[in-house]
């Protein structure tokens, strides 16, 4: 007999039943959480879940392929070079030359890691090697990405029910005043030097442009349910930095805050995400 009963195994080895589960809300970050792995497991057991499916989750997690897909869709992204661990071991001079062609400062990031883990801002070419090593400790591929000058702005996207369009919230802004960038400590440990402002001070035209690009980016990767799309607002316009298919839900996270400022309360946001997921499963 088919069942949706789940169990949890505690550190002491004891097993506890969670009972029959109607839907899963995988608020998990990083590898095995938002990269399509657990989404695939939930697909295999036939359990409905909130958020993007296997492909969109994997694309959103992999910065190289996110950029490749968005570029193909005509959505601006920061220039980058992708470096494999093998390339770094066997041809470091070629890697350094490619990085220097992008110019400094630059960011070095693991291709597949979340929450700014393994990310380094490089302002001196002498620091490039150490930054690549840090990134490659988290993944076997790293991105070297041009640092853009502009405001860091973010917007939340909600996918619609089958046949309905995706929609975007008001925007928020990350103001960096005492740190090199919005790193892990600032995101999750409430470290100083970062101010999160919502709603961001944008004109109606700027917000409309940003919302349009965010929805286009979400649809380009096949996103479902939710995402937070991060931008740089440069002198030449908006540039997509990343798409987070399972954004943070802490009290200081921008995704729920943007929707609260758009008139959707935290409980109503959770309910909407669940109802959208159930509608998708029933389609």
XYZ file of N, CA and C in Angstrom:
849
model
N 0.853 -1.203 0.000
C 0.000 0.000 0.000
C 0.878 1.239 0.000
N 0.592 2.171 -0.918
C 1.389 3.388 -1.010
C 1.182 4.254 0.224
N 2.255 4.893 0.655
C 2.174 5.750 1.830
C 3.107 6.937 1.661
N 2.770 8.019 2.334
C 3.641 9.188 2.367
C 4.161 9.414 3.783
N 4.236 8.338 4.548
C 4.766 8.436 5.901
C 6.279 8.567 5.839
N 6.822 9.505 6.599
C 8.263 9.708 6.657
C 8.743 9.485 8.086
N 10.005 9.119 8.206
C 10.619 8.956 9.516
C 11.894 9.770 9.581
N 12.309 10.091 10.792
C 13.574 10.792 11.012
C 14.410 9.966 11.972
N 15.695 9.817 11.647
C 16.619 9.100 12.518
C 17.434 10.106 13.316
N 17.353 10.056 14.631
C 18.039 10.996 15.511
C 19.501 10.583 15.715
N 20.336 11.503 16.199
C 21.759 11.179 16.399
C 22.005 9.955 17.275
N 21.091 9.670 18.205
C 21.282 8.514 19.078
C 20.819 7.209 18.432
N 20.349 7.292 17.179
C 19.929 6.098 16.464
C 18.452 5.799 16.556
N 17.745 6.496 17.408
C 16.308 6.259 17.527
C 15.579 6.812 16.309
N 14.489 6.150 15.968
C 13.719 6.514 14.775
C 12.348 7.017 15.205
N 11.962 8.139 14.646
C 10.667 8.740 14.989
C 9.846 8.928 13.717
N 8.593 8.589 13.774
C 7.711 8.770 12.629
C 7.214 10.212 12.572
N 7.206 10.758 11.381
C 6.640 12.087 11.163
C 5.195 12.005 10.686
N 4.704 10.787 10.525
C 3.346 10.609 10.047
C 3.247 10.783 8.542
N 2.019 10.808 8.048
C 1.795 10.995 6.617
C 2.045 12.459 6.247
N 2.832 12.674 5.218
C 3.212 14.021 4.779
C 2.449 14.385 3.516
N 1.812 15.547 3.522
C 1.081 16.018 2.342
C 2.002 16.712 1.356
N 2.973 17.463 1.882
C 3.842 18.238 1.016
C 5.134 18.563 1.775
N 6.225 18.628 1.056
C 7.512 18.976 1.668
C 7.879 20.411 1.289
N 8.471 21.111 2.241
C 8.967 22.469 1.992
C 10.467 22.429 2.295
N 11.287 22.108 1.286
C 12.721 21.890 1.525
C 13.509 23.197 1.657
N 13.410 23.827 2.824
C 14.148 25.070 3.054
C 15.584 24.689 3.422
N 16.319 24.266 2.425
C 17.687 23.789 2.583
C 18.580 24.531 1.612
N 19.787 24.869 2.062
C 20.703 25.623 1.227
C 21.932 24.791 0.886
N 22.542 25.135 -0.216
C 23.790 24.500 -0.584
C 23.608 23.150 -1.257
N 24.722 22.428 -1.461
C 24.670 21.114 -2.109
C 23.722 20.170 -1.386
N 23.005 19.375 -2.157
C 22.022 18.386 -1.701
C 20.745 19.020 -1.158
N 20.696 20.340 -1.060
C 19.490 20.981 -0.572
C 18.755 21.754 -1.635
N 19.493 22.561 -2.392
C 18.836 23.397 -3.411
C 19.404 23.150 -4.801
N 20.135 22.055 -4.976
C 20.789 21.804 -6.262
C 20.085 20.757 -7.103
N 18.871 20.391 -6.731
C 18.108 19.399 -7.482
C 18.194 18.001 -6.909
N 19.099 17.773 -5.946
C 19.284 16.423 -5.410
C 18.079 15.976 -4.604
N 17.715 16.755 -3.580
C 16.563 16.346 -2.770
C 15.272 16.474 -3.566
N 15.253 17.407 -4.520
C 14.081 17.526 -5.382
C 13.888 16.241 -6.194
N 15.001 15.666 -6.668
C 14.909 14.403 -7.386
C 14.423 13.270 -6.508
N 14.875 13.253 -5.259
C 14.419 12.227 -4.332
C 12.918 12.344 -4.093
N 12.448 13.581 -3.906
C 11.019 13.788 -3.686
C 10.203 13.401 -4.919
N 10.763 13.654 -6.103
C 10.100 13.212 -7.333
C 9.994 11.688 -7.361
N 11.081 11.015 -6.973
C 11.098 9.547 -7.022
C 10.047 8.934 -6.115
N 9.820 9.538 -4.942
C 8.845 8.960 -4.008
C 7.448 9.558 -4.197
N 7.309 10.474 -5.163
C 5.993 11.023 -5.464
C 5.446 11.962 -4.422
N 6.334 12.671 -3.731
C 5.900 13.596 -2.684
C 5.933 15.025 -3.220
N 4.797 15.719 -3.259
C 4.798 17.112 -3.727
C 5.692 17.987 -2.857
N 6.273 19.016 -3.466
C 7.177 19.881 -2.716
C 7.131 21.306 -3.244
N 7.501 22.227 -2.390
C 7.542 23.641 -2.728
C 8.840 23.935 -3.483
N 8.729 24.779 -4.504
C 9.925 25.256 -5.171
C 10.187 24.613 -6.511
N 11.325 24.977 -7.080
C 11.695 24.536 -8.414
C 11.978 23.047 -8.464
N 11.857 22.491 -9.666
C 12.143 21.090 -9.896
C 13.627 20.828 -10.040
N 13.952 19.638 -10.508
C 15.340 19.187 -10.575
C 16.178 20.083 -11.485
N 15.717 20.331 -12.693
C 16.527 21.084 -13.657
C 16.754 22.518 -13.205
N 15.675 23.229 -12.860
C 15.822 24.631 -12.459
C 16.650 24.760 -11.186
N 16.483 23.819 -10.260
C 17.277 23.860 -9.029
C 18.754 23.677 -9.346
N 19.066 22.721 -10.219
C 20.454 22.482 -10.596
C 21.039 23.676 -11.340
N 20.262 24.264 -12.241
C 20.735 25.436 -12.980
C 20.975 26.613 -12.053
N 20.018 26.870 -11.163
C 20.160 28.003 -10.257
C 21.341 27.853 -9.324
N 21.696 26.624 -8.982
C 22.810 26.374 -8.073
C 24.154 26.545 -8.762
N 24.198 26.274 -10.059
C 25.455 26.303 -10.807
C 25.607 27.663 -11.488
N 26.503 28.490 -10.953
C 26.628 29.859 -11.438
C 27.052 29.927 -12.904
N 27.889 28.993 -13.334
C 28.317 28.994 -14.736
C 27.124 28.768 -15.663
N 26.312 27.754 -15.360
C 25.212 27.436 -16.259
C 24.060 28.427 -16.125
N 23.885 28.999 -14.929
C 22.911 30.085 -14.797
C 23.262 31.210 -15.755
N 24.512 31.648 -15.720
C 24.939 32.737 -16.584
C 24.804 32.365 -18.056
N 25.155 31.129 -18.393
C 25.076 30.690 -19.791
C 23.646 30.748 -20.307
N 22.694 30.265 -19.480
C 21.288 30.273 -19.884
C 20.758 31.701 -19.981
N 21.086 32.547 -18.999
C 20.597 33.926 -19.022
C 21.174 34.693 -20.196
N 22.441 34.480 -20.489
C 23.069 35.152 -21.630
C 22.360 34.767 -22.921
N 22.039 33.485 -23.056
C 21.328 33.009 -24.243
C 19.935 33.641 -24.342
N 19.339 33.941 -23.176
C 18.007 34.551 -23.148
C 18.054 36.067 -23.301
N 19.243 36.630 -23.498
C 19.371 38.072 -23.686
C 19.314 38.872 -22.411
N 19.641 38.238 -21.280
C 19.610 38.908 -19.981
C 21.048 39.204 -19.569
N 21.376 40.456 -19.251
C 22.769 40.812 -18.955
C 23.294 40.174 -17.681
N 24.528 39.666 -17.753
C 25.228 39.092 -16.605
C 26.653 39.640 -16.594
N 27.321 39.538 -15.440
C 28.700 40.014 -15.322
C 29.632 39.104 -16.122
N 30.650 39.660 -16.787
C 31.635 38.826 -17.491
C 32.317 37.869 -16.528
N 32.647 36.666 -17.030
C 33.239 35.664 -16.149
C 34.094 34.678 -16.932
N 34.922 33.976 -16.190
C 35.663 32.830 -16.690
C 35.458 31.680 -15.703
N 35.251 30.485 -16.211
C 35.122 29.311 -15.357
C 36.406 28.500 -15.405
N 36.873 28.104 -14.251
C 38.140 27.391 -14.117
C 37.876 26.053 -13.437
N 38.389 24.967 -14.000
C 38.270 23.672 -13.351
C 39.507 23.431 -12.477
N 39.355 22.522 -11.527
C 40.494 22.172 -10.682
C 41.641 21.624 -11.524
N 41.313 20.859 -12.568
C 42.342 20.311 -13.449
C 43.093 21.437 -14.172
N 42.361 22.417 -14.683
C 43.012 23.545 -15.362
C 43.934 24.305 -14.417
N 43.489 24.488 -13.181
C 44.309 25.226 -12.224
C 45.582 24.460 -11.884
N 45.469 23.127 -11.804
C 46.646 22.313 -11.485
C 47.631 22.257 -12.656
N 47.106 22.169 -13.873
C 47.974 21.896 -15.023
C 48.380 23.135 -15.813
N 47.575 24.199 -15.743
C 47.883 25.394 -16.540
C 47.571 26.663 -15.752
N 48.208 26.860 -14.589
C 47.875 28.025 -13.758
C 48.182 29.354 -14.441
N 49.199 29.394 -15.284
C 49.531 30.646 -15.955
C 48.420 31.069 -16.912
N 47.827 30.096 -17.594
C 46.713 30.407 -18.503
C 45.503 30.893 -17.713
N 45.275 30.299 -16.549
C 44.160 30.731 -15.699
C 44.386 32.162 -15.229
N 45.608 32.456 -14.807
C 45.921 33.813 -14.346
C 45.749 34.822 -15.482
N 46.152 34.446 -16.687
C 46.019 35.349 -17.833
C 44.552 35.629 -18.134
N 43.716 34.589 -18.049
C 42.284 34.774 -18.294
C 41.668 35.667 -17.231
N 42.109 35.476 -15.984
C 41.589 36.307 -14.892
C 42.003 37.757 -15.069
N 43.255 37.980 -15.440
C 43.748 39.345 -15.597
C 43.059 40.054 -16.762
N 42.608 39.276 -17.753
C 41.871 39.874 -18.871
C 40.535 40.444 -18.417
N 39.973 39.876 -17.347
C 38.715 40.394 -16.805
C 38.930 41.683 -16.026
N 40.151 41.859 -15.499
C 40.446 43.048 -14.717
C 40.185 42.838 -13.237
N 40.762 43.706 -12.438
C 40.585 43.688 -10.986
C 39.937 44.990 -10.539
N 39.153 44.958 -9.474
C 38.879 43.800 -8.621
C 37.960 42.786 -9.299
N 38.015 41.563 -8.780
C 37.179 40.480 -9.274
C 36.734 39.631 -8.089
N 35.684 38.861 -8.313
C 35.230 37.901 -7.308
C 35.557 36.495 -7.793
N 36.037 35.676 -6.881
C 36.272 34.272 -7.167
C 35.296 33.471 -6.327
N 34.530 32.590 -7.010
C 33.446 31.876 -6.338
C 33.450 30.406 -6.737
N 33.042 29.518 -5.822
C 32.751 28.145 -6.254
C 31.586 28.173 -7.238
N 31.600 27.286 -8.212
C 30.489 27.255 -9.162
C 29.197 26.843 -8.486
N 29.314 25.921 -7.511
C 28.107 25.380 -6.884
C 28.251 25.412 -5.364
N 27.982 26.549 -4.802
C 27.923 26.696 -3.343
C 27.005 27.877 -3.064
N 26.350 27.858 -1.940
C 25.426 28.937 -1.611
C 25.914 29.768 -0.445
N 25.153 30.815 -0.150
C 25.356 31.632 1.050
C 26.726 32.301 1.103
N 27.318 32.563 -0.052
C 28.633 33.225 -0.163
C 29.775 32.390 0.422
N 29.557 31.094 0.590
C 30.623 30.216 1.074
C 31.712 30.110 0.004
N 32.971 30.298 0.412
C 34.088 30.153 -0.514
C 34.300 31.314 -1.460
N 33.625 32.435 -1.214
C 33.725 33.597 -2.105
C 34.780 34.565 -1.575
N 35.635 35.056 -2.479
C 36.680 36.006 -2.113
C 36.674 37.162 -3.107
N 36.794 38.367 -2.575
C 37.001 39.522 -3.436
C 38.498 39.740 -3.594
N 38.980 39.791 -4.822
C 40.403 39.906 -5.117
C 40.681 41.281 -5.715
N 41.498 42.044 -5.031
C 41.879 43.371 -5.522
C 43.333 43.424 -5.959
N 44.126 42.440 -5.567
C 45.551 42.378 -5.903
C 45.826 41.046 -6.589
N 46.508 41.078 -7.725
C 46.751 39.850 -8.490
C 47.510 38.811 -7.663
N 48.263 39.253 -6.664
C 48.999 38.310 -5.818
C 48.071 37.448 -4.976
N 46.824 37.885 -4.792
C 45.870 37.147 -3.960
C 44.996 36.194 -4.771
N 45.169 36.190 -6.094
C 44.287 35.391 -6.944
C 44.421 33.904 -6.660
N 45.642 33.409 -6.545
C 45.852 31.982 -6.339
C 45.187 31.479 -5.081
N 45.331 32.205 -3.979
C 44.715 31.786 -2.722
C 43.194 31.789 -2.839
N 42.650 32.763 -3.555
C 41.196 32.834 -3.723
C 40.683 31.646 -4.533
N 41.413 31.263 -5.568
C 41.014 30.103 -6.369
C 41.065 28.834 -5.529
N 42.098 28.696 -4.718
C 42.205 27.526 -3.848
C 41.022 27.461 -2.879
N 40.621 28.597 -2.319
C 39.483 28.633 -1.399
C 38.210 28.186 -2.107
N 38.004 28.686 -3.326
C 36.804 28.320 -4.081
C 36.811 26.846 -4.466
N 37.969 26.349 -4.894
C 38.056 24.954 -5.327
C 37.992 23.978 -4.163
N 38.146 24.464 -2.946
C 37.939 23.608 -1.779
C 36.459 23.265 -1.608
N 35.573 24.060 -2.225
C 34.132 23.852 -2.110
C 33.544 23.147 -3.328
N 34.236 23.198 -4.460
C 33.720 22.623 -5.701
C 34.898 22.367 -6.625
N 34.691 21.567 -7.670
C 35.783 21.313 -8.602
C 35.806 22.303 -9.760
N 34.937 23.298 -9.697
C 34.955 24.399 -10.660
C 34.790 25.715 -9.916
N 35.467 26.743 -10.400
C 35.365 28.072 -9.794
C 35.106 29.099 -10.876
N 34.415 30.151 -10.493
C 34.181 31.277 -11.395
C 35.044 32.452 -10.976
N 35.657 33.081 -11.959
C 36.319 34.369 -11.757
C 35.443 35.384 -12.474
N 34.957 36.341 -11.726
C 33.890 37.216 -12.224
C 34.276 38.675 -12.030
N 34.081 39.473 -13.048
C 34.367 40.899 -12.943
C 33.527 41.532 -11.843
N 34.154 42.338 -11.020
C 33.417 43.075 -9.998
C 32.759 44.289 -10.657
N 31.466 44.398 -10.500
C 30.734 45.503 -11.107
C 30.550 46.632 -10.106
N 30.552 47.837 -10.623
C 30.303 49.011 -9.793
C 28.827 49.365 -9.899
N 28.142 49.325 -8.780
C 26.719 49.633 -8.799
C 26.052 49.259 -7.491
N 24.788 49.553 -7.402
C 24.010 49.215 -6.217
C 23.621 47.741 -6.257
N 23.625 47.091 -5.082
C 23.200 45.701 -4.980
C 21.724 45.680 -4.612
N 20.908 45.225 -5.533
C 19.462 45.208 -5.322
C 18.934 43.803 -5.579
N 17.871 43.465 -4.872
C 17.308 42.127 -4.933
C 15.797 42.215 -5.057
N 15.221 41.191 -5.664
C 13.772 41.168 -5.829
C 13.289 39.732 -5.695
N 12.100 39.565 -5.146
C 11.538 38.237 -4.910
C 10.530 37.901 -6.004
N 10.556 36.652 -6.440
C 9.658 36.182 -7.492
C 8.821 35.029 -6.958
N 7.540 35.051 -7.269
C 6.637 33.941 -6.966
C 6.128 33.361 -8.280
N 6.282 32.048 -8.426
C 5.715 31.382 -9.590
C 4.205 31.261 -9.439
N 3.514 31.262 -10.560
C 2.062 31.157 -10.529
C 1.586 29.711 -10.548
N 0.304 29.529 -10.357
C -0.308 28.222 -10.554
C -0.257 27.876 -12.041
N -0.505 26.623 -12.406
C -0.446 26.269 -13.829
C -1.291 27.209 -14.686
N -0.671 27.787 -15.696
C -1.358 28.719 -16.583
C -1.294 30.164 -16.146
N -0.782 30.435 -14.934
C -0.676 31.800 -14.432
C 0.762 32.296 -14.561
N 0.956 33.595 -14.776
C 2.329 34.117 -14.901
C 3.012 34.245 -13.554
N 4.334 34.264 -13.597
C 5.121 34.565 -12.400
C 5.006 36.051 -12.102
N 5.264 36.430 -10.840
C 5.166 37.846 -10.486
C 6.279 38.200 -9.506
N 6.599 39.493 -9.484
C 7.710 39.971 -8.659
C 7.206 40.943 -7.606
N 7.963 41.035 -6.519
C 7.656 41.913 -5.390
C 8.258 43.295 -5.617
N 8.200 44.119 -4.582
C 9.024 45.325 -4.571
C 10.476 44.879 -4.391
N 11.406 45.781 -4.581
C 12.821 45.440 -4.490
C 13.400 45.838 -3.148
N 14.463 45.169 -2.766
C 15.240 45.541 -1.601
C 16.655 45.879 -2.022
N 17.394 46.497 -1.123
C 18.774 46.881 -1.435
C 19.706 46.464 -0.309
N 20.868 45.972 -0.687
C 21.925 45.624 0.252
C 22.955 46.750 0.204
N 23.094 47.468 1.297
C 24.049 48.580 1.355
C 25.252 48.118 2.170
N 26.393 48.029 1.498
C 27.624 47.557 2.138
C 28.419 48.775 2.591
N 28.668 48.861 3.905
C 29.366 50.040 4.428
C 30.643 49.692 5.179
N 30.733 48.500 5.745
C 31.900 48.181 6.549
C 32.489 46.823 6.259
N 32.141 46.242 5.091
C 32.662 44.932 4.702
C 33.009 44.980 3.215
N 33.788 44.004 2.769
C 34.137 43.949 1.347
C 32.926 43.614 0.489
N 32.054 42.737 1.013
C 30.858 42.339 0.268
C 29.894 41.662 1.224
N 28.738 41.288 0.723
C 27.671 40.672 1.520
C 28.013 39.200 1.716
N 28.782 38.894 2.760
C 29.329 37.558 2.942
C 28.461 36.714 3.883
N 28.935 35.499 4.180
C 28.171 34.548 4.996
C 27.837 35.126 6.369
N 28.825 35.757 7.006
C 28.613 36.289 8.352
C 27.515 37.339 8.368
N 27.473 38.159 7.341
C 26.435 39.192 7.267
C 25.071 38.588 6.967
N 25.042 37.534 6.153
C 23.769 36.942 5.761
C 23.112 36.156 6.890
N 23.937 35.438 7.668
C 23.354 34.493 8.623
C 23.723 34.760 10.075
N 24.753 35.559 10.309
C 25.181 35.821 11.681
C 24.938 37.266 12.087
N 24.266 38.016 11.215
C 23.908 39.409 11.491
C 25.138 40.245 11.839
N 26.250 39.979 11.141
C 27.485 40.737 11.363
C 27.288 42.178 10.904
N 28.016 43.121 11.508
C 27.841 44.539 11.155
C 28.422 44.859 9.788
N 28.106 46.064 9.320
C 28.652 46.550 8.056
C 27.727 46.379 6.879
N 26.515 45.862 7.130
C 25.528 45.648 6.074
C 24.189 46.207 6.535
N 23.541 46.978 5.671
C 22.181 47.438 5.923
C 21.271 46.901 4.827
N 20.162 46.290 5.230
C 19.175 45.787 4.286
C 17.996 46.751 4.267
N 17.751 47.333 3.118
C 16.716 48.356 2.970
C 15.614 47.818 2.068
N 14.385 47.913 2.544
C 13.254 47.451 1.746
C 12.023 48.284 2.120
N 11.394 48.914 1.145
C 11.699 48.845 -0.280
C 12.888 49.724 -0.664
N 13.555 49.331 -1.742
C 14.680 50.107 -2.251
C 14.186 51.385 -2.910
N 15.036 52.396 -2.896
C 14.704 53.685 -3.510
C 14.945 53.591 -5.016
N 13.907 53.157 -5.732
C 13.964 53.023 -7.182
C 12.793 53.769 -7.795
N 12.993 54.271 -8.989
C 11.883 54.902 -9.702
C 10.911 53.816 -10.170
N 9.715 54.231 -10.549
C 8.739 53.256 -11.051
C 9.273 52.549 -12.285
N 9.945 53.287 -13.148
C 10.491 52.685 -14.367
C 11.594 51.683 -14.033
N 12.462 52.035 -13.068
C 13.531 51.114 -12.675
C 12.960 49.840 -12.072
N 11.972 49.976 -11.191
C 11.374 48.802 -10.562
C 10.687 47.925 -11.605
N 9.996 48.550 -12.555
C 9.328 47.770 -13.604
C 10.340 47.014 -14.451
N 11.452 47.663 -14.778
C 12.509 47.012 -15.557
C 13.114 45.848 -14.789
N 13.390 46.085 -13.501
C 13.972 45.043 -12.662
C 13.021 43.859 -12.525
N 11.747 44.130 -12.285
C 10.766 43.058 -12.137
C 10.645 42.241 -13.415
N 10.651 42.916 -14.555
C 10.565 42.220 -15.842
C 11.765 41.304 -16.054
N 12.971 41.810 -15.769
C 14.174 40.993 -15.923
C 14.162 39.811 -14.956
N 13.692 40.034 -13.731
C 13.661 38.959 -12.740
C 12.731 37.830 -13.172
N 11.554 38.190 -13.645
C 10.603 37.172 -14.100
C 11.143 36.461 -15.335
N 11.759 37.210 -16.246
C 12.352 36.583 -17.430
C 13.456 35.612 -17.044
N 14.278 35.996 -16.075
C 15.353 35.116 -15.622
C 14.783 33.861 -14.964
N 13.775 34.043 -14.126
C 13.105 32.927 -13.447
C 12.524 31.960 -14.476
N 11.842 32.502 -15.476
C 11.244 31.654 -16.505
C 12.310 31.011 -17.393
N 13.429 31.706 -17.601
C 14.482 31.179 -18.480
C 15.081 29.891 -17.933
N 15.209 29.777 -16.611
C 15.765 28.550 -16.044
C 14.674 27.522 -15.731
N 13.426 27.872 -16.020
C 12.324 26.961 -15.718
C 11.937 26.965 -14.265
N 12.094 28.105 -13.602
C 11.814 28.204 -12.180
C 10.351 27.951 -11.839
N 10.132 27.415 -10.650
C 8.786 27.188 -10.143
C 8.752 27.559 -8.665
N 7.616 28.045 -8.234
C 7.429 28.326 -6.810
C 7.990 29.662 -6.382
N 9.307 29.745 -6.273
C 9.899 30.957 -5.713
C 11.359 31.083 -6.114
N 11.831 32.312 -6.015
C 13.255 32.602 -6.199
C 13.505 34.036 -5.763
N 14.747 34.300 -5.397
C 15.202 35.675 -5.206
C 16.246 35.931 -6.289
N 16.057 37.018 -7.016
C 16.987 37.352 -8.098
C 17.796 38.568 -7.662
N 19.110 38.425 -7.691
C 20.028 39.463 -7.230
C 20.626 40.197 -8.417
N 20.647 41.524 -8.328
C 21.121 42.371 -9.421
C 22.185 43.344 -8.931
N 22.943 43.858 -9.893
C 23.693 45.090 -9.724
C 23.020 46.138 -10.606
N 22.736 47.297 -10.020
C 22.231 48.415 -10.813
C 23.420 49.299 -11.147
N 23.905 49.181 -12.376
C 25.092 49.897 -12.821
C 24.681 51.126 -13.626
N 25.673 51.872 -14.065
C 25.397 53.046 -14.895
C 24.753 52.652 -16.213
N 24.938 51.391 -16.636
C 24.362 50.911 -17.897
C 23.070 50.135 -17.702
N 22.589 50.058 -16.465
C 21.345 49.348 -16.213
C 21.543 48.146 -15.314
N 20.533 47.297 -15.264
C 20.545 46.139 -14.365
C 21.347 44.986 -14.960
N 22.098 44.328 -14.097
C 22.849 43.126 -14.451
C 22.517 42.055 -13.417
N 22.101 40.880 -13.866
C 21.777 39.801 -12.933
C 23.059 39.223 -12.353
N 23.089 39.106 -11.037
C 24.222 38.481 -10.367
C 23.955 36.995 -10.141
N 22.853 36.667 -9.469
C 22.531 35.276 -9.184
C 21.020 35.086 -9.098
N 20.603 33.829 -9.242
C 19.225 33.426 -8.954
C 19.284 32.410 -7.825
N 18.548 32.655 -6.756
C 18.488 31.731 -5.629
C 17.123 31.063 -5.622
N 17.092 29.779 -5.970
C 15.809 29.097 -6.099
C 15.225 28.655 -4.754
N 16.029 28.698 -3.698
C 15.490 28.491 -2.350
C 16.128 29.542 -1.444
N 15.612 30.762 -1.495
C 16.217 31.860 -0.731
C 16.006 31.708 0.762
N 16.739 32.508 1.522
C 16.657 32.443 2.974
C 15.282 32.827 3.506
N 14.901 32.210 4.617
C 13.631 32.509 5.270
C 13.837 32.935 6.717
N 15.038 33.414 7.052
C 15.287 33.900 8.406
C 14.605 35.257 8.594
N 14.497 35.739 9.841
C 13.867 37.046 10.072
C 14.555 38.200 9.349
N 15.865 38.036 9.014
C 16.565 39.118 8.325
C 16.701 38.856 6.834
N 16.033 37.822 6.318
C 16.151 37.477 4.902
C 15.316 38.407 4.036
N 15.833 38.660 2.844
C 15.195 39.631 1.963
C 13.932 39.088 1.287
N 13.890 37.781 1.005
C 12.737 37.252 0.261
C 11.414 37.499 0.986
N 11.235 37.016 2.221
C 9.953 37.293 2.882
C 9.732 38.772 3.149
N 10.810 39.500 3.379
C 10.661 40.928 3.664
C 10.134 41.685 2.451
N 10.636 41.335 1.270
C 10.150 41.994 0.050
C 8.665 41.744 -0.163
N 8.221 40.517 0.130
C 6.796 40.235 -0.041
C 5.956 40.888 1.048
N 6.488 40.975 2.266
C 5.772 41.695 3.311
C 5.570 43.149 2.920
N 6.612 43.754 2.340
C 6.507 45.143 1.900
C 5.603 45.281 0.675
N 5.328 44.167 0.009
C 4.419 44.163 -1.144
C 2.992 43.847 -0.741
N 2.774 43.641 0.579
C 1.423 43.404 1.074
C 1.080 41.953 1.345
N 2.067 41.054 1.254
C 1.819 39.638 1.497
C 2.519 39.252 2.800
N 1.753 38.952 3.830
C 2.328 38.648 5.137
C 3.096 37.327 5.097
N 3.915 37.111 6.125
C 4.704 35.876 6.188
C 3.810 34.632 6.166
N 2.770 34.545 7.003
C 1.900 33.355 6.940
C 1.229 33.193 5.584
N 0.770 34.309 4.995
C 0.115 34.225 3.688
C 1.108 33.819 2.598
N 2.358 34.253 2.736
C 3.390 33.861 1.777
C 3.616 32.355 1.826
N 3.751 31.798 3.028
C 3.940 30.361 3.176
C 2.750 29.603 2.603
N 1.546 30.080 2.902
C 0.344 29.428 2.383
C 0.311 29.480 0.860
N 0.660 30.620 0.286
C 0.656 30.749 -1.168
C 1.636 29.770 -1.808
N 2.826 29.647 -1.234
C 3.822 28.723 -1.779
C 3.314 27.277 -1.721
N 2.656 26.923 -0.635
C 2.126 25.564 -0.508
C 1.001 25.327 -1.505
N 0.112 26.312 -1.637
C -1.030 26.142 -2.563
C -0.554 26.049 -4.018
N 0.462 26.840 -4.353
C 1.013 26.787 -5.720
C 1.621 25.411 -5.988
N 2.356 24.888 -4.999
C 2.974 23.576 -5.157
C 1.937 22.468 -5.282
N 0.880 22.553 -4.477
C -0.174 21.540 -4.564
C -0.900 21.612 -5.910
N -1.112 22.831 -6.396
C -1.763 22.990 -7.699
C -0.895 22.420 -8.807
N 0.417 22.618 -8.690
C 1.344 22.065 -9.684
C 1.314 20.546 -9.662
N 1.286 19.969 -8.441
C 1.265 18.512 -8.324
C -0.015 17.896 -8.872
N -1.115 18.662 -8.779
C -2.406 18.148 -9.230
C -2.627 18.351 -10.728
N -1.801 19.173 -11.360
C -2.006 19.502 -12.777
C -1.732 18.295 -13.681
